[in-house]
Amino acid sequence: MEDNSVHKTQQKRFIYTLLIGIILAIVLFYYSLTSGTYALTFNETLRTLFFIDQDPQQQLVIFTFRLPRIILGLLVGLALGVVGGVLQAITKNELADPGILGIQSAVGFVVVCYLLFVQQSAVEQSTGGLFSMSTWGWIGGIVACLLLFSLATQQGTLDPKRLILVGIALNSGFSALTLFTSLKMNPSDFEMATVWLSGSIYSASWEQVISVLVWVVIIVPFFFVFAPILNVLQFHETTIKSFGVNANLTRFLFLLGAVGLISASVMVSGAIVFVGLLAPHIARKLVGSNYAYVLPISGIVGMNLVVLGDLIGRTIFAPAELPVGIVISIIGVPCFIYQLLRKNKKLGR
């Protein structure tokens, strides 16, 4: 009876948090759509969105520049937030993040190689080309993950501390390779790649929105449906086996999906780090440790973080812009240090 009461309380808390997160996302959506160098009123925005007003300048600002950028920010934030929760669950490490573990930089390296040797241009990107690029990025991410897990495993057990150290080393290595490879590009593509690698959705397009949406629609519902299994993975290996769950296979399947979302995100926005670290941390503070609740809230928090970061980046220094990745990093670095110190304190170090 008491367990049922606790479950209902947690469920109510989850629903309220989800609703507040959605309302906040709508508010940020509106301010992102109307704010900037070319400001729009509520009436102008509404009339343009519903094609009542045929002002070509307003249509250009909304449908070509701002709307795809905001939607892309929401999708990338959702993907990175959910992925952060999944990675922290399968590694049992609250410091796990696609950027810190080196997965984003590995995908970024493969994408830059693709642009240099296959597509030949960072400007001409069709939906098919973007999907092909993300597939290659996914393969590169899987290879990086296999390397990461093999180096971080000792005597058949994944060492969380070693995982972070290996991840940081891989991140540095792949970042250096990416920079070296990008130097081989022509000047215009190199300039674009430099901005992109810092984490930016500046050049968002509807083709990019569609390419990310495909991955999100396929993978995110899978994560939400099977999120309760992540709760089982938090137990000791012997206990997991008693539940009839193949821990290694389950981790690998979740990892495949996570890398798919990472590759789709990196392909269009570069390496936006710390969203995968911050979003699950905030989600656990709000709704507890049940991953059936943590993953959706992580997604909502991630959406809000990316859209808010992009809004700050393009308005606070207007007409100049600061990439969203840099804005979030300014917040993320102190949070990462805090989490690291808190983890060491728990271990009595």
PDB file of C-alpha atoms in Angstrom, residues 94-210:
ATOM      1  CA  GLU A  94      26.821  10.086 -13.515  1.00  0.00           C
ATOM      2  CA  LEU A  95      29.745  11.790 -15.276  1.00  0.00           C
ATOM      3  CA  ALA A  96      29.188   9.931 -18.556  1.00  0.00           C
ATOM      4  CA  ASP A  97      28.471  12.274 -21.464  1.00  0.00           C
ATOM      5  CA  PRO A  98      28.854  11.888 -25.267  1.00  0.00           C
ATOM      6  CA  GLY A  99      31.391  14.735 -25.286  1.00  0.00           C
ATOM      7  CA  ILE A 100      33.433  13.716 -22.243  1.00  0.00           C
ATOM      8  CA  LEU A 101      33.604  10.065 -23.381  1.00  0.00           C
ATOM      9  CA  GLY A 102      34.991  11.090 -26.777  1.00  0.00           C
ATOM     10  CA  ILE A 103      32.050   9.748 -28.803  1.00  0.00           C
ATOM     11  CA  GLN A 104      31.078  13.162 -30.199  1.00  0.00           C
ATOM     12  CA  SER A 105      34.639  13.955 -31.278  1.00  0.00           C
ATOM     13  CA  ALA A 106      34.937  10.520 -32.942  1.00  0.00           C
ATOM     14  CA  VAL A 107      31.730  11.108 -34.903  1.00  0.00           C
ATOM     15  CA  GLY A 108      32.934  14.641 -35.727  1.00  0.00           C
ATOM     16  CA  PHE A 109      36.194  13.227 -37.114  1.00  0.00           C
ATOM     17  CA  VAL A 110      34.339  10.777 -39.376  1.00  0.00           C
ATOM     18  CA  VAL A 111      31.962  13.523 -40.582  1.00  0.00           C
ATOM     19  CA  VAL A 112      34.882  15.847 -41.449  1.00  0.00           C
ATOM     20  CA  CYS A 113      36.562  12.965 -43.335  1.00  0.00           C
ATOM     21  CA  TYR A 114      33.289  12.356 -45.185  1.00  0.00           C
ATOM     22  CA  LEU A 115      33.069  16.028 -46.180  1.00  0.00           C
ATOM     23  CA  LEU A 116      36.689  16.044 -47.321  1.00  0.00           C
ATOM     24  CA  PHE A 117      36.843  12.781 -49.276  1.00  0.00           C
ATOM     25  CA  VAL A 118      33.245  11.958 -50.290  1.00  0.00           C
ATOM     26  CA  GLN A 119      30.917  14.950 -50.450  1.00  0.00           C
ATOM     27  CA  GLN A 120      33.668  17.470 -51.244  1.00  0.00           C
ATOM     28  CA  SER A 121      31.589  20.378 -49.879  1.00  0.00           C
ATOM     29  CA  ALA A 122      30.166  21.407 -46.516  1.00  0.00           C
ATOM     30  CA  VAL A 123      27.709  23.742 -48.224  1.00  0.00           C
ATOM     31  CA  GLU A 124      25.805  21.507 -50.656  1.00  0.00           C
ATOM     32  CA  GLN A 125      23.964  19.105 -48.372  1.00  0.00           C
ATOM     33  CA  SER A 126      20.892  17.210 -49.573  1.00  0.00           C
ATOM     34  CA  THR A 127      18.693  15.128 -47.256  1.00  0.00           C
ATOM     35  CA  GLY A 128      20.166  11.930 -48.755  1.00  0.00           C
ATOM     36  CA  GLY A 129      23.711  13.226 -48.302  1.00  0.00           C
ATOM     37  CA  LEU A 130      23.021  14.164 -44.694  1.00  0.00           C
ATOM     38  CA  PHE A 131      21.550  10.725 -43.935  1.00  0.00           C
ATOM     39  CA  SER A 132      24.539   9.033 -45.586  1.00  0.00           C
ATOM     40  CA  MET A 133      26.880  11.231 -43.547  1.00  0.00           C
ATOM     41  CA  SER A 134      25.099  10.395 -40.289  1.00  0.00           C
ATOM     42  CA  THR A 135      25.304   6.660 -41.116  1.00  0.00           C
ATOM     43  CA  TRP A 136      29.079   6.907 -41.535  1.00  0.00           C
ATOM     44  CA  GLY A 137      29.209   8.949 -38.330  1.00  0.00           C
ATOM     45  CA  TRP A 138      27.221   6.202 -36.578  1.00  0.00           C
ATOM     46  CA  ILE A 139      29.727   3.553 -37.713  1.00  0.00           C
ATOM     47  CA  GLY A 140      32.610   5.746 -36.504  1.00  0.00           C
ATOM     48  CA  GLY A 141      30.867   6.254 -33.171  1.00  0.00           C
ATOM     49  CA  ILE A 142      30.367   2.502 -32.706  1.00  0.00           C
ATOM     50  CA  VAL A 143      34.069   1.866 -33.365  1.00  0.00           C
ATOM     51  CA  ALA A 144      34.969   4.582 -30.824  1.00  0.00           C
ATOM     52  CA  CYS A 145      32.586   3.048 -28.248  1.00  0.00           C
ATOM     53  CA  LEU A 146      34.050  -0.433 -28.708  1.00  0.00           C
ATOM     54  CA  LEU A 147      37.529   1.038 -28.241  1.00  0.00           C
ATOM     55  CA  LEU A 148      36.360   3.006 -25.189  1.00  0.00           C
ATOM     56  CA  PHE A 149      34.711   0.021 -23.492  1.00  0.00           C
ATOM     57  CA  SER A 150      37.590  -2.371 -24.250  1.00  0.00           C
ATOM     58  CA  LEU A 151      40.171   0.020 -22.747  1.00  0.00           C
ATOM     59  CA  ALA A 152      37.977   0.866 -19.734  1.00  0.00           C
ATOM     60  CA  THR A 153      37.191  -2.762 -18.839  1.00  0.00           C
ATOM     61  CA  GLN A 154      39.347  -4.628 -16.329  1.00  0.00           C
ATOM     62  CA  GLN A 155      38.833  -8.339 -15.603  1.00  0.00           C
ATOM     63  CA  GLY A 156      35.455  -8.291 -17.334  1.00  0.00           C
ATOM     64  CA  THR A 157      34.150  -5.325 -15.298  1.00  0.00           C
ATOM     65  CA  LEU A 158      33.656  -1.784 -16.560  1.00  0.00           C
ATOM     66  CA  ASP A 159      35.611   0.634 -14.338  1.00  0.00           C
ATOM     67  CA  PRO A 160      33.679   3.974 -14.167  1.00  0.00           C
ATOM     68  CA  LYS A 161      36.783   5.957 -13.157  1.00  0.00           C
ATOM     69  CA  ARG A 162      38.880   4.417 -15.932  1.00  0.00           C
ATOM     70  CA  LEU A 163      36.019   5.051 -18.370  1.00  0.00           C
ATOM     71  CA  ILE A 164      36.217   8.827 -17.824  1.00  0.00           C
ATOM     72  CA  LEU A 165      40.028   8.885 -18.143  1.00  0.00           C
ATOM     73  CA  VAL A 166      39.988   6.833 -21.361  1.00  0.00           C
ATOM     74  CA  GLY A 167      37.115   8.972 -22.682  1.00  0.00           C
ATOM     75  CA  ILE A 168      39.047  12.202 -22.085  1.00  0.00           C
ATOM     76  CA  ALA A 169      42.089  10.714 -23.851  1.00  0.00           C
ATOM     77  CA  LEU A 170      39.989   9.595 -26.842  1.00  0.00           C
ATOM     78  CA  ASN A 171      38.279  12.987 -26.961  1.00  0.00           C
ATOM     79  CA  SER A 172      41.652  14.760 -27.156  1.00  0.00           C
ATOM     80  CA  GLY A 173      42.949  12.344 -29.797  1.00  0.00           C
ATOM     81  CA  PHE A 174      39.926  12.538 -32.093  1.00  0.00           C
ATOM     82  CA  SER A 175      39.711  16.334 -31.670  1.00  0.00           C
ATOM     83  CA  ALA A 176      43.343  16.663 -32.798  1.00  0.00           C
ATOM     84  CA  LEU A 177      42.721  14.375 -35.795  1.00  0.00           C
ATOM     85  CA  THR A 178      39.612  16.374 -36.708  1.00  0.00           C
ATOM     86  CA  LEU A 179      41.509  19.660 -36.618  1.00  0.00           C
ATOM     87  CA  PHE A 180      44.356  18.214 -38.704  1.00  0.00           C
ATOM     88  CA  THR A 181      41.918  16.800 -41.291  1.00  0.00           C
ATOM     89  CA  SER A 182      39.886  20.010 -41.490  1.00  0.00           C
ATOM     90  CA  LEU A 183      43.088  21.912 -42.417  1.00  0.00           C
ATOM     91  CA  LYS A 184      43.016  20.011 -45.721  1.00  0.00           C
ATOM     92  CA  MET A 185      39.658  21.588 -46.633  1.00  0.00           C
ATOM     93  CA  ASN A 186      39.262  24.615 -48.870  1.00  0.00           C
ATOM     94  CA  PRO A 187      39.140  27.953 -46.937  1.00  0.00           C
ATOM     95  CA  SER A 188      35.328  28.413 -47.037  1.00  0.00           C
ATOM     96  CA  ASP A 189      34.646  24.847 -45.839  1.00  0.00           C
ATOM     97  CA  PHE A 190      37.366  25.116 -43.162  1.00  0.00           C
ATOM     98  CA  GLU A 191      35.772  28.289 -41.771  1.00  0.00           C
ATOM     99  CA  MET A 192      32.354  26.603 -41.698  1.00  0.00           C
ATOM    100  CA  ALA A 193      33.808  23.445 -40.107  1.00  0.00           C
ATOM    101  CA  THR A 194      35.525  25.489 -37.371  1.00  0.00           C
ATOM    102  CA  VAL A 195      32.242  27.144 -36.345  1.00  0.00           C
ATOM    103  CA  TRP A 196      30.382  23.825 -36.646  1.00  0.00           C
ATOM    104  CA  LEU A 197      32.911  21.929 -34.481  1.00  0.00           C
ATOM    105  CA  SER A 198      32.422  24.429 -31.642  1.00  0.00           C
ATOM    106  CA  GLY A 199      28.736  23.405 -31.540  1.00  0.00           C
ATOM    107  CA  SER A 200      26.477  25.566 -33.662  1.00  0.00           C
ATOM    108  CA  ILE A 201      23.045  25.412 -35.332  1.00  0.00           C
ATOM    109  CA  TYR A 202      23.689  28.685 -37.174  1.00  0.00           C
ATOM    110  CA  SER A 203      23.262  27.148 -40.648  1.00  0.00           C
ATOM    111  CA  ALA A 204      20.124  25.124 -39.833  1.00  0.00           C
ATOM    112  CA  SER A 205      17.976  24.045 -42.778  1.00  0.00           C
ATOM    113  CA  TRP A 206      14.815  22.010 -43.314  1.00  0.00           C
ATOM    114  CA  GLU A 207      16.948  19.223 -44.848  1.00  0.00           C
ATOM    115  CA  GLN A 208      18.884  18.991 -41.578  1.00  0.00           C
ATOM    116  CA  VAL A 209      15.654  18.971 -39.562  1.00  0.00           C
ATOM    117  CA  ILE A 210      14.300  16.031 -41.594  1.00  0.00           C
TER     118      ILE A 210
END
